């Protein structure tokens, strides 16, 4: 665990803030060159359900922010996308986790909208609608350059925040790099001093 995770956790203890999560490549497996159009094509990344249960104990708000230009291309409808998101939230909730909101951008890249990452519009609009949240403590977790750039732009817009890159190799543009959401959640667990469930339930060895 890096000291950065300890600092991130300590700074936010007892505060009201938001954890923003990218979807494809972080929560579910990315379809390279394509789009998740149905629930049958949606597959959680290893350990993500446990990770979201852990992160729900840390983050007051968890909000998914995802580019979905497959809608703009006509490859799926907003109803199709919402159906996938409804099932995703149900599965997360059943596993003891929580997703408080989902913000998505259906627009084409060429449209240059404010909501499409790397622009921070999805996050800033959520923060504007929830003024009780401290935007300077926002954390953005994503697996692409666009996600990292969004986090950096959000931090400049709000005056603070942190960005975590999900990647097997370190990204100097991010504040922290972690190999997966599950690994990041494990580091947060250590920083909070929470014993993993498997350790609490493991039977003692005979004397």
Coordinates of C-alpha atoms in Angstrom, one line a residue:
X1 CA 0.0 0.0 0.0
X2 CA 1.3 3.4 -0.9
X3 CA 1.5 6.3 1.7
X4 CA -0.7 8.2 -0.8
X5 CA -3.7 6.0 0.0
X6 CA -3.3 6.6 3.8
X7 CA -3.2 10.4 3.2
X8 CA -6.2 10.2 0.9
X9 CA -8.2 8.3 3.5
X10 CA -7.1 10.5 6.4
X11 CA -7.9 13.7 4.6
X12 CA -11.5 12.6 3.9
X13 CA -12.3 11.0 7.2
X14 CA -15.6 12.4 8.5
X15 CA -16.1 14.7 5.5
X16 CA -18.8 14.8 2.8
X17 CA -17.3 14.0 -0.6
X18 CA -17.8 12.0 -3.8
X19 CA -16.0 9.0 -5.3
X20 CA -16.4 9.2 -9.1
X21 CA -15.8 5.9 -10.9
X22 CA -15.4 5.2 -14.6
X23 CA -17.4 2.1 -15.7
X24 CA -15.8 0.1 -18.6
X25 CA -12.4 -1.2 -17.6
X26 CA -12.9 -0.4 -14.0
X27 CA -16.2 -1.9 -12.9
X28 CA -16.8 -4.2 -15.8
X29 CA -14.6 -5.7 -18.5
X30 CA -14.1 -3.4 -21.5
X31 CA -15.1 -4.6 -24.9
X32 CA -12.2 -3.4 -27.0
X33 CA -13.5 -1.6 -30.1
X34 CA -17.1 -2.1 -29.1
X35 CA -19.8 -1.3 -26.5
X36 CA -21.6 -3.2 -23.8
X37 CA -25.1 -3.1 -25.2
X38 CA -26.9 -5.8 -23.2
X39 CA -26.6 -7.3 -19.7
X40 CA -25.3 -10.5 -21.3
X41 CA -22.3 -8.5 -22.5
X42 CA -21.7 -7.0 -19.0
X43 CA -19.1 -8.8 -16.9
X44 CA -17.8 -7.5 -13.6
X45 CA -14.1 -7.2 -13.2
X46 CA -12.6 -9.7 -10.7
X47 CA -13.2 -8.6 -7.1
X48 CA -15.2 -5.5 -8.0
X49 CA -18.3 -6.5 -6.0
X50 CA -16.3 -6.9 -2.9
X51 CA -14.4 -3.7 -3.7
X52 CA -17.6 -1.7 -4.0
X53 CA -18.9 -3.1 -0.7
X54 CA -15.6 -1.9 0.9
X55 CA -15.7 1.5 -0.8
X56 CA -19.3 2.0 0.3
X57 CA -18.0 2.1 3.9
X58 CA -15.5 4.8 3.0
X59 CA -17.1 7.1 0.4
X60 CA -20.2 9.1 1.4
X61 CA -21.2 9.1 -2.3
X62 CA -20.3 6.8 -5.2
X63 CA -21.1 8.0 -8.6
X64 CA -20.4 6.3 -12.0
X65 CA -19.3 8.6 -14.8
X66 CA -19.2 7.0 -18.2
X67 CA -18.9 7.9 -21.9
X68 CA -21.5 5.9 -23.9
X69 CA -21.3 7.2 -27.4
X70 CA -22.8 3.9 -28.6
X71 CA -26.1 5.6 -27.9
X72 CA -25.2 8.5 -30.1
X73 CA -24.1 6.1 -32.9
X74 CA -27.4 4.3 -32.7
X75 CA -25.9 1.0 -31.6
X76 CA -28.1 1.0 -28.5
X77 CA -30.9 3.1 -27.1
X78 CA -30.9 5.0 -23.8
X79 CA -33.4 2.4 -22.6
X80 CA -30.9 -0.3 -23.4
X81 CA -28.2 1.5 -21.4
X82 CA -30.5 2.2 -18.5
X83 CA -31.5 -1.5 -18.4
X84 CA -27.8 -2.5 -18.1
X85 CA -27.3 0.1 -15.4
X86 CA -30.3 -1.1 -13.4
X87 CA -29.0 -4.6 -13.4
X88 CA -25.5 -3.4 -12.4
X89 CA -26.9 -1.5 -9.5
X90 CA -29.0 -4.4 -8.4
X91 CA -26.1 -6.8 -8.4
X92 CA -23.9 -4.3 -6.5
X93 CA -26.6 -3.8 -3.9
X94 CA -27.2 -7.5 -3.5
X95 CA -23.5 -7.9 -2.8
X96 CA -23.6 -5.2 -0.1
X97 CA -22.3 -2.4 -2.1
X98 CA -23.8 0.9 -3.3
X99 CA -23.9 3.1 -6.4
X100 CA -25.6 6.4 -5.6
X101 CA -25.9 7.7 -9.1
X102 CA -24.9 7.1 -12.7
X103 CA -24.0 10.0 -15.0
X104 CA -23.5 9.1 -18.7
X105 CA -22.7 11.0 -21.8
X106 CA -24.4 9.6 -24.9
X107 CA -22.9 12.2 -27.3
X108 CA -20.5 11.6 -30.1
X109 CA -16.9 12.7 -29.6
X110 CA -17.2 15.1 -32.6
X111 CA -20.0 17.0 -30.8
X112 CA -17.5 18.4 -28.3
X113 CA -20.0 18.5 -25.5
X114 CA -19.1 19.5 -21.9
X115 CA -20.2 16.2 -20.4
X116 CA -18.0 13.9 -22.5
X117 CA -14.8 12.9 -20.7
X118 CA -12.1 14.3 -20.5
X119 CA -14.3 17.3 -19.8
X120 CA -15.5 17.2 -16.2
X121 CA -19.1 18.1 -16.9
X122 CA -20.7 14.9 -15.6
X123 CA -18.9 15.4 -12.2
X124 CA -19.4 19.1 -12.0
X125 CA -23.2 18.8 -12.7
X126 CA -23.5 16.2 -10.0
X127 CA -21.7 18.4 -7.5
X128 CA -23.7 21.5 -8.5
X129 CA -26.9 19.5 -7.8
X130 CA -25.5 18.4 -4.4
X131 CA -23.9 21.5 -2.8
X132 CA -23.5 19.7 0.5
X133 CA -20.6 17.7 -1.0
X134 CA -17.1 19.1 -0.8
X135 CA -15.9 19.1 -4.4
X136 CA -12.3 19.7 -3.4
X137 CA -12.2 16.2 -1.9
X138 CA -13.5 14.4 -5.0
X139 CA -11.7 11.3 -6.1
X140 CA -11.8 10.1 -9.7
X141 CA -10.9 6.5 -10.6
X142 CA -10.5 5.4 -14.2
X143 CA -8.4 3.3 -16.5
X144 CA -7.7 5.6 -19.5
X145 CA -5.9 8.8 -20.2
X146 CA -9.3 10.5 -20.7
X147 CA -10.3 9.5 -17.1
X148 CA -7.1 10.9 -15.7
X149 CA -7.4 14.1 -17.6
X150 CA -11.0 14.5 -16.4
X151 CA -9.9 14.1 -12.8
X152 CA -7.2 16.7 -13.3
X153 CA -9.6 19.1 -14.9
X154 CA -12.2 18.5 -12.2
X155 CA -9.5 19.3 -9.5
X156 CA -8.7 22.5 -11.3
X157 CA -12.4 23.4 -11.5
X158 CA -13.1 22.7 -7.8
X159 CA -9.7 23.7 -6.3
X160 CA -8.7 20.2 -5.2
X161 CA -9.2 16.5 -5.5
X162 CA -7.4 13.3 -6.5
X163 CA -7.1 11.0 -9.5
X164 CA -6.4 7.3 -9.4
X165 CA -5.3 5.4 -12.5
X166 CA -6.3 1.7 -12.8
X167 CA -3.3 0.3 -14.7
X168 CA -0.6 -2.3 -14.3
X169 CA 2.1 0.4 -14.8
X170 CA 2.5 3.7 -13.0
X171 CA 1.0 6.8 -14.5
X172 CA 2.9 9.9 -13.5
X173 CA -0.1 12.1 -14.6
X174 CA -2.3 10.5 -11.9
X175 CA -2.0 11.0 -8.1
X176 CA -2.0 7.3 -7.6
X177 CA -1.9 4.2 -9.7
X178 CA -3.5 0.9 -8.7
X179 CA -3.7 -2.4 -10.8
X180 CA -7.4 -2.7 -10.2
X181 CA -10.4 -1.3 -8.3
X182 CA -10.1 -4.4 -6.1
X183 CA -6.5 -3.6 -5.2
X184 CA -7.3 0.0 -4.5
X185 CA -10.2 -1.0 -2.2
X186 CA -7.9 -3.4 -0.4
X187 CA -5.5 -0.5 0.3
X188 CA -8.3 1.6 1.6
X189 CA -9.3 -1.2 3.9
X190 CA -5.8 -1.3 5.3
X191 CA -5.7 2.4 5.7
X192 CA -9.0 2.3 7.6
X193 CA -7.8 -0.6 9.8
X194 CA -10.7 -2.9 8.8
X195 CA -10.1 -6.6 9.1
X196 CA -11.1 -8.5 5.9
X197 CA -14.1 -10.7 6.5
X198 CA -12.2 -13.9 5.6
X199 CA -9.7 -13.1 8.4
X200 CA -12.5 -12.5 11.0
X201 CA -14.3 -15.8 10.1
X202 CA -11.2 -18.0 9.9
X203 CA -11.3 -20.6 12.6
X204 CA -8.5 -20.7 15.2
X205 CA -5.8 -23.4 14.9
X206 CA -6.1 -26.0 17.7
X207 CA -3.8 -25.4 20.6

